[in-house]
Each structure stands twice: as structure tokens, then as C-alpha cells.
PDB file of C-alpha atoms in Angstrom:
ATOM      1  CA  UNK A   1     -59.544  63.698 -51.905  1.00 51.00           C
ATOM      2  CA  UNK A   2     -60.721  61.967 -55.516  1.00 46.00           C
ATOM      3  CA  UNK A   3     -63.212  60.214 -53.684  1.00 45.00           C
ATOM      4  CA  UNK A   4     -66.139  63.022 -53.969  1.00 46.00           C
ATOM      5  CA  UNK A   5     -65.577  63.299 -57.765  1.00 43.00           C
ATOM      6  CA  UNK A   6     -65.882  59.390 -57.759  1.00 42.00           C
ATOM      7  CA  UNK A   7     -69.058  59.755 -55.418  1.00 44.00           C
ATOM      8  CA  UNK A   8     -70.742  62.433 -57.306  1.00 41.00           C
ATOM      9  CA  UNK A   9     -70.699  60.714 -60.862  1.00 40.00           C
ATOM     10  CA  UNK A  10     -74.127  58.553 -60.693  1.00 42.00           C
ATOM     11  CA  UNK A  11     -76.110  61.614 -59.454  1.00 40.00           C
ATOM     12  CA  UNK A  12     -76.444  64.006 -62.543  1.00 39.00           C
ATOM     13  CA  UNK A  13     -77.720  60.946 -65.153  1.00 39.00           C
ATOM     14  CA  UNK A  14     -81.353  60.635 -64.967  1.00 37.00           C
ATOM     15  CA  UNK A  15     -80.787  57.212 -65.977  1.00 37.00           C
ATOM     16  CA  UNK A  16     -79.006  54.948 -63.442  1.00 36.00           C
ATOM     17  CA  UNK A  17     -81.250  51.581 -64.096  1.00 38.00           C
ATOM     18  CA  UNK A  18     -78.013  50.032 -63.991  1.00 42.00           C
ATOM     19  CA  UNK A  19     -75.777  51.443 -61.249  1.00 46.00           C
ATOM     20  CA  UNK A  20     -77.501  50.930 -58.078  1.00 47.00           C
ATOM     21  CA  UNK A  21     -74.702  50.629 -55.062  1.00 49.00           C
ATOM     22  CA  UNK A  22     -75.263  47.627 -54.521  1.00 53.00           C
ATOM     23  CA  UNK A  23     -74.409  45.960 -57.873  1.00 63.00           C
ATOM     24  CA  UNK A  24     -70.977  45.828 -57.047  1.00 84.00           C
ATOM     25  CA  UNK A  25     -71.131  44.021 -53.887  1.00 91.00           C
ATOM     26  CA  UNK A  26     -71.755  40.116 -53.917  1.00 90.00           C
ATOM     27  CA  UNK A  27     -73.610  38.581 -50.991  1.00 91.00           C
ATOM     28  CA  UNK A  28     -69.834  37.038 -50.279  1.00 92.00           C
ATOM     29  CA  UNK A  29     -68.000  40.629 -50.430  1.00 93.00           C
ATOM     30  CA  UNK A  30     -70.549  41.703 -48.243  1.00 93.00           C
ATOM     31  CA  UNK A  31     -70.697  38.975 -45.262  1.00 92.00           C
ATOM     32  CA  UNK A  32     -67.062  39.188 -45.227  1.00 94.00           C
ATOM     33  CA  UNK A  33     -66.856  42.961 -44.260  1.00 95.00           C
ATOM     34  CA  UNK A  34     -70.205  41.611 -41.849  1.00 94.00           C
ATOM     35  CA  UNK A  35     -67.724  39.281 -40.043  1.00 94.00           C
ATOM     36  CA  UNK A  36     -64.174  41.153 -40.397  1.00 95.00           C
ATOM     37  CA  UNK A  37     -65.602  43.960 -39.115  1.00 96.00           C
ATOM     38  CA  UNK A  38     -65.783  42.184 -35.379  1.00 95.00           C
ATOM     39  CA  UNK A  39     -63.152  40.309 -36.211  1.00 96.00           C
ATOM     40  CA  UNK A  40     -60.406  43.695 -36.482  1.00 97.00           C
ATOM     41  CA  UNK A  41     -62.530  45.110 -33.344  1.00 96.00           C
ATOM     42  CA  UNK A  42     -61.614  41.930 -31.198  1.00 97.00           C
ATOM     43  CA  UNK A  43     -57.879  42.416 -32.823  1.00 98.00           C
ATOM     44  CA  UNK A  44     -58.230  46.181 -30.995  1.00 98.00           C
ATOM     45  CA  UNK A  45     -59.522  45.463 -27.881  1.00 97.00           C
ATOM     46  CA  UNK A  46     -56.573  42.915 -26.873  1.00 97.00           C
ATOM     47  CA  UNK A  47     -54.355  44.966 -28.887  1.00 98.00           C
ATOM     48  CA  UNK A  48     -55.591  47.592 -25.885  1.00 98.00           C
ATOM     49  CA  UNK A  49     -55.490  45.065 -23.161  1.00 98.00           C
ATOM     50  CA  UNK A  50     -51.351  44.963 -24.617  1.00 98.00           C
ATOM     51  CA  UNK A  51     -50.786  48.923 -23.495  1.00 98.00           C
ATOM     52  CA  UNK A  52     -51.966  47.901 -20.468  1.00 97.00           C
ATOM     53  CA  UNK A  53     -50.722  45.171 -19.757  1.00 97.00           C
ATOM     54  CA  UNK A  54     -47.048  44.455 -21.338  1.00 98.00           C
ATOM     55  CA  UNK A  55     -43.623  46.105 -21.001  1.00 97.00           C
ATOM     56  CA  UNK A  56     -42.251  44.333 -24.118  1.00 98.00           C
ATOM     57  CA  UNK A  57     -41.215  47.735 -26.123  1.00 98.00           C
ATOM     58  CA  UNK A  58     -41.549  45.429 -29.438  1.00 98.00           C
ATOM     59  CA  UNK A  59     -45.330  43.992 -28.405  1.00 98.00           C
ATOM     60  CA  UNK A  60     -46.783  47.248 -27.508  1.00 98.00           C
ATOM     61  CA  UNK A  61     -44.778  48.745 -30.790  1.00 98.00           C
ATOM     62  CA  UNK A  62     -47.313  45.738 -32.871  1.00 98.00           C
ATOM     63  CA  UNK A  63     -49.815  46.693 -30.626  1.00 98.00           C
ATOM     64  CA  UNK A  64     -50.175  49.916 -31.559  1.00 98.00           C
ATOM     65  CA  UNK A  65     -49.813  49.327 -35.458  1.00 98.00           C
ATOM     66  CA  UNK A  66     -52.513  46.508 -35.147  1.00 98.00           C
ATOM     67  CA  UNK A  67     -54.780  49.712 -33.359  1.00 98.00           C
ATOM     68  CA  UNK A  68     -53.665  52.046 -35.945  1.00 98.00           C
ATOM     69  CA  UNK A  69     -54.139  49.930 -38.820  1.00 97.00           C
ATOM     70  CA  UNK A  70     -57.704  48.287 -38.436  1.00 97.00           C
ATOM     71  CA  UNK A  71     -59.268  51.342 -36.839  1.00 98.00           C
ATOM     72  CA  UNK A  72     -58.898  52.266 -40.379  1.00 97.00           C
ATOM     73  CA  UNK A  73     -59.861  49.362 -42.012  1.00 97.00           C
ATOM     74  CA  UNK A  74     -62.909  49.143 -40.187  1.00 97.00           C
ATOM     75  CA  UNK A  75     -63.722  52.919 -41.070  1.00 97.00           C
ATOM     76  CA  UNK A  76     -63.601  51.688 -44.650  1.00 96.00           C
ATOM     77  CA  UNK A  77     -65.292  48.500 -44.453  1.00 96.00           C
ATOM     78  CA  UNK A  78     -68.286  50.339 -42.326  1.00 96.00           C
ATOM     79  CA  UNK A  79     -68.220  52.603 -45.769  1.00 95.00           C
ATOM     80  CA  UNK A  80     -68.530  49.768 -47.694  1.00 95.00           C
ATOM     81  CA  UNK A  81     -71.730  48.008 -46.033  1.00 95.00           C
ATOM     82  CA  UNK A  82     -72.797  51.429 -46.062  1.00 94.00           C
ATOM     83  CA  UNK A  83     -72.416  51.922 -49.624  1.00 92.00           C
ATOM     84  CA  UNK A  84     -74.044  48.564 -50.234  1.00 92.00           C
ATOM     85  CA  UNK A  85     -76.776  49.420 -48.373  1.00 92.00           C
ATOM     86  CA  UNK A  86     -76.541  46.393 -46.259  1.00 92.00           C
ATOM     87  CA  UNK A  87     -76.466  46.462 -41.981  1.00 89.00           C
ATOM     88  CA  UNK A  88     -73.468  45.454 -39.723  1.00 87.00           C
ATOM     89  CA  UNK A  89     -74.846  42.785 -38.299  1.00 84.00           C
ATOM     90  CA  UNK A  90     -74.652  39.483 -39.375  1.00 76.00           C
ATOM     91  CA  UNK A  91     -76.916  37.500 -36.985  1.00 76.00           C
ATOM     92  CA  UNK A  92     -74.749  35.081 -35.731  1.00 76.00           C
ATOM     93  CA  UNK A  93     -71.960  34.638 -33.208  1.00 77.00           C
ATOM     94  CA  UNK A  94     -68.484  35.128 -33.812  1.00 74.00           C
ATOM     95  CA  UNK A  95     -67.099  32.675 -31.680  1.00 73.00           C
ATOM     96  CA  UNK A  96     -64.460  29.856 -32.821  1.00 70.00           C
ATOM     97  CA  UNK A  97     -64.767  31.678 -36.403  1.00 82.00           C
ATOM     98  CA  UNK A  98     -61.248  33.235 -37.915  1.00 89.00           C
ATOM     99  CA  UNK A  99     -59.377  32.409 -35.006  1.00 94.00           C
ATOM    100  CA  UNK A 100     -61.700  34.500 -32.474  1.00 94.00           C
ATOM    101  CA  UNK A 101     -60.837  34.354 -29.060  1.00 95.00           C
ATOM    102  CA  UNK A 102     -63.388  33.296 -26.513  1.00 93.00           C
ATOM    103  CA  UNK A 103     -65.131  33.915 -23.387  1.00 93.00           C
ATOM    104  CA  UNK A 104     -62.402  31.961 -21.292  1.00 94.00           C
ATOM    105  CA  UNK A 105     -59.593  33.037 -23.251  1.00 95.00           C
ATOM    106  CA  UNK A 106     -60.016  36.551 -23.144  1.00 96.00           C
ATOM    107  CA  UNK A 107     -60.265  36.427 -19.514  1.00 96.00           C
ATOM    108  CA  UNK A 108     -57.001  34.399 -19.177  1.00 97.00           C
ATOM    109  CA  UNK A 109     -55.282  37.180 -20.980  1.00 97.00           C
ATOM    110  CA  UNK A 110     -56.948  39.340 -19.051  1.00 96.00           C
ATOM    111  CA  UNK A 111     -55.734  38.164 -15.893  1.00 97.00           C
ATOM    112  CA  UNK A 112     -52.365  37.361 -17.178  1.00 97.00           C
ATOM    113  CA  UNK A 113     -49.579  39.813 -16.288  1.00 96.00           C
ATOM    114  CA  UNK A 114     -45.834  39.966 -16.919  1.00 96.00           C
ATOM    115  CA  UNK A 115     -43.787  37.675 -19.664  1.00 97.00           C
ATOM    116  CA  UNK A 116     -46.789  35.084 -19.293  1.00 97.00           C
ATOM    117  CA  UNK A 117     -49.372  38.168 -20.885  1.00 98.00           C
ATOM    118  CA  UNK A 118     -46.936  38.670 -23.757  1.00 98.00           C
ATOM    119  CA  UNK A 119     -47.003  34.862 -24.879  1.00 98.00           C
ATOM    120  CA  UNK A 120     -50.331  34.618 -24.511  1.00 98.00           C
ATOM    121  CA  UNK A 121     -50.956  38.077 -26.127  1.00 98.00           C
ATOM    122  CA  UNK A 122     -48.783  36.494 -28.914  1.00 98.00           C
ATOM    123  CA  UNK A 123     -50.351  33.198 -29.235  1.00 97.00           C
ATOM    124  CA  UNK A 124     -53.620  34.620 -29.428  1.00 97.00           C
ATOM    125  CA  UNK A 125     -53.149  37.577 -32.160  1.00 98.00           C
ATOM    126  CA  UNK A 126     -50.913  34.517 -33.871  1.00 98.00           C
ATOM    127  CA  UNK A 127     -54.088  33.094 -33.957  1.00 97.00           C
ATOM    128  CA  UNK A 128     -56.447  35.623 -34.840  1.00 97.00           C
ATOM    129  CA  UNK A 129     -54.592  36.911 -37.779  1.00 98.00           C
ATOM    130  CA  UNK A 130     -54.187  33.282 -39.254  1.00 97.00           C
ATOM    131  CA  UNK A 131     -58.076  33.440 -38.815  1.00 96.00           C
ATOM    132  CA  UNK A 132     -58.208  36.854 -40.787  1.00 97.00           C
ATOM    133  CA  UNK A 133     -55.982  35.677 -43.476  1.00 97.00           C
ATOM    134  CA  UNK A 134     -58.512  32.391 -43.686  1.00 96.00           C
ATOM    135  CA  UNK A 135     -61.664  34.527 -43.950  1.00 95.00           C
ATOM    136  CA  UNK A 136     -60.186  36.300 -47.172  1.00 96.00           C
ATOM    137  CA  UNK A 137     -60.492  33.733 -49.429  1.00 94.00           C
ATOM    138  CA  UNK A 138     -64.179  34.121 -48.862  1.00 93.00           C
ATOM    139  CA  UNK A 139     -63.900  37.525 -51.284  1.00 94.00           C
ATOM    140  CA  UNK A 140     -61.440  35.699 -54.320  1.00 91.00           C
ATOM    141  CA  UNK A 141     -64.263  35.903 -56.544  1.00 88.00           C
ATOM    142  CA  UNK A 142     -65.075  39.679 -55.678  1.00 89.00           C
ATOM    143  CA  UNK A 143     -65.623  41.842 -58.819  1.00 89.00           C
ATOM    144  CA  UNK A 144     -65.754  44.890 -56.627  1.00 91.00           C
ATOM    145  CA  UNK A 145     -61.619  45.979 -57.153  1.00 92.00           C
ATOM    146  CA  UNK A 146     -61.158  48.347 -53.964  1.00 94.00           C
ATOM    147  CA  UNK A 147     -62.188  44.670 -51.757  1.00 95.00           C
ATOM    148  CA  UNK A 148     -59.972  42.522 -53.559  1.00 94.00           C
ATOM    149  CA  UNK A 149     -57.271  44.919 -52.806  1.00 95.00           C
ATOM    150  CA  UNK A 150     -58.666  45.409 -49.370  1.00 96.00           C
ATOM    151  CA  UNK A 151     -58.026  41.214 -48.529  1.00 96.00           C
ATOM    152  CA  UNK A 152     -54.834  41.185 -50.442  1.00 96.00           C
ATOM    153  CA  UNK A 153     -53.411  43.851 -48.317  1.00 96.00           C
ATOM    154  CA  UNK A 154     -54.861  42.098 -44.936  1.00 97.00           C
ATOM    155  CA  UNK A 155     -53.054  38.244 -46.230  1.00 97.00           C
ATOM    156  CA  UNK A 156     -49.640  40.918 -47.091  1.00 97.00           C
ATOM    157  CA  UNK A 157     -49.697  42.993 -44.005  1.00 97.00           C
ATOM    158  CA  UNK A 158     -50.902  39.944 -41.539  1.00 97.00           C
ATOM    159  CA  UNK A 159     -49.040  37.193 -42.791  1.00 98.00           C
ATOM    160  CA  UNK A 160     -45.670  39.670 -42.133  1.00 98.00           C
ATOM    161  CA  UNK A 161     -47.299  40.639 -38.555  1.00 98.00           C
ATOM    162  CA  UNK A 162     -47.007  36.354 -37.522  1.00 98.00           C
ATOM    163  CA  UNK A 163     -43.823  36.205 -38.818  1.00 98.00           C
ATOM    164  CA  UNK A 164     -42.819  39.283 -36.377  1.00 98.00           C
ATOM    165  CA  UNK A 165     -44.831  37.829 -33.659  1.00 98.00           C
ATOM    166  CA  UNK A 166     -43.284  34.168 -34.116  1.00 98.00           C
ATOM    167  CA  UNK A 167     -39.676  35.714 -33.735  1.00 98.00           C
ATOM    168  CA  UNK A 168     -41.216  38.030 -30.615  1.00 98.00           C
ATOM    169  CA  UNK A 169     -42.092  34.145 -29.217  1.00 98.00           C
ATOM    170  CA  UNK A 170     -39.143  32.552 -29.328  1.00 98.00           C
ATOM    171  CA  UNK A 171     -37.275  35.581 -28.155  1.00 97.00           C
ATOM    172  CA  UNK A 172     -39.455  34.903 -24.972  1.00 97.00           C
ATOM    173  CA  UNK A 173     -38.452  31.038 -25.165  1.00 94.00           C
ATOM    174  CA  UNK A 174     -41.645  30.036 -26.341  1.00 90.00           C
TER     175      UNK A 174
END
């Protein structure tokens, strides 16, 4: 694709005070991506824990786009630290941040089986993606384009996932 011509243009100037990697990252951009990345891999595993667990044909449909559609984000945003020259890790827990599910709740989903596992499941992601949508505001200020496009398309893409998993709730009476 047009991203090794892109990737190739600061090599052949002997002269690159001025475009280290790096520049174009803010220490905002870059904890986001640090705490998204975990964020979309909890959104996978109970997206996972859905095939196995539900036989709603319209939850494991979501399910399957949520898998489908982070995996790839989080190939990008690992491209991004990457690129920034800046680790994964962000030395701190997760927990209670961006709508994370915990310890006890995973486990209740876990164990949860039948219509009760698809509220739950529902409830949960509801909750996770609000989270999600929360944590973008952290990159408004980013001057680095391809982020700001990357959280504009989470808040779009997200923000039409609740709606589709509020109608899924009340469909189950919930």
C-alpha cells in the first residue's frame, strides 16, 4: 500500500534534526493508545466469551464485528507506540478506568449462561464502550492527524454499537 512510500521519505535526507518519530506524538496521544490498547483487548476477550456463550444470532453478529474491528485497531495502535518509540505498558492498572470490567464481573459473565449472559454481555460492553468513547477526549488536542481520526472513528463506530446494543436490551425486556 502508500504506506512504504510514506515510511521511506525521512531515510534518504542526511538531515532529519527535525523529524524524529516521535515529534508527532504528545505524551497524551501516546498514553491513550497505552490504555486503549487493553481496553479493545478486554472488549475481545468477552466479545469471545459471547461465541461461547450466547445463542442470540444478533449478539454474536456484534460480537464478532467488535473482534473484527479492534483486532485491527490494536494492530495499528501497537504501530503507533511503535513508531513513537514508546513501550505498551503503562504501569498502572486498568481497573474501574473507561468502563473496564473487573475481577468479579468478569467472572459473573463468565458463569452466566442463557438470556441472563446476553444482558449481562450487553450491560457490560454498554459499559465499556461508553468508557472508550470517554477516554477519547484525552487525544482532542492531538496534532498527529491519523489519531484524531483514529478516536473520531471509535466515538462514530461505538456510540452506533450502544445504540444497537440498547435496542438488543430491551428486545430481551431489560
Amino acid at each position: 500500500g502508500d504506506r512504504d512510500g510514506f515510511m521511506g521519505m525521512g531515510h534518504h535526507g542526511s538531515n532529519n534534526q527535525n523529524n524524529s518519530p516521535s515529534s508527532d506524538y504528545t505524551g497524551a496521544d501516546i498514553m491513550f493508545l497505552q490504555m486503549m490498547i487493553p481496553h479493545h483487548q478486554q472488549a475481545i476477550d468477552i466479545s469471545n466469551l459471547a461465541l461461547k456463550s450466547s445463542k442470540d444470532s444478533e449478539l454474536l453478529a456484534l460480537a464478532k464485528i467488535i473482534i473484527a474491528a479492534q483486532s485491527s485497531e490494536i494492530t495499528q495502535m501497537n504501530s503507533w507506540l511503535t513508531d513513537a518509540g514508546a513501550g505498551t505498558d503503562m504501569g498502572h492498572s486498568m481497573d474501574g478506568m473507561g468502563g473496564m470490567l473487573d475481577e468479579s464481573e468478569l467472572s459473573a459473565l463468565a458463569a452466566a449462561t442463557g438470556k441472563n449472559f446476553d444482558i449481562l454481555w450487553l450491560k457490560g460492553m454498554i459499559g465499556h464502550h461508553d468508557g472508550a468513547i470517554h477516554m477519547t477526549t484525552m487525544i482532542n488536542d492531538a496534532r498527529n492527524k491519523e489519531i484524531k481520526t483514529f478516536g473520531n472513528n471509535v466515538v462514530k463506530d461505538q456510540s452506533a454499537q450502544i445504540i444497537r446494543m440498547e435496542a438488543m436490551l430491551k428486545r430481551l425486556g431489560n
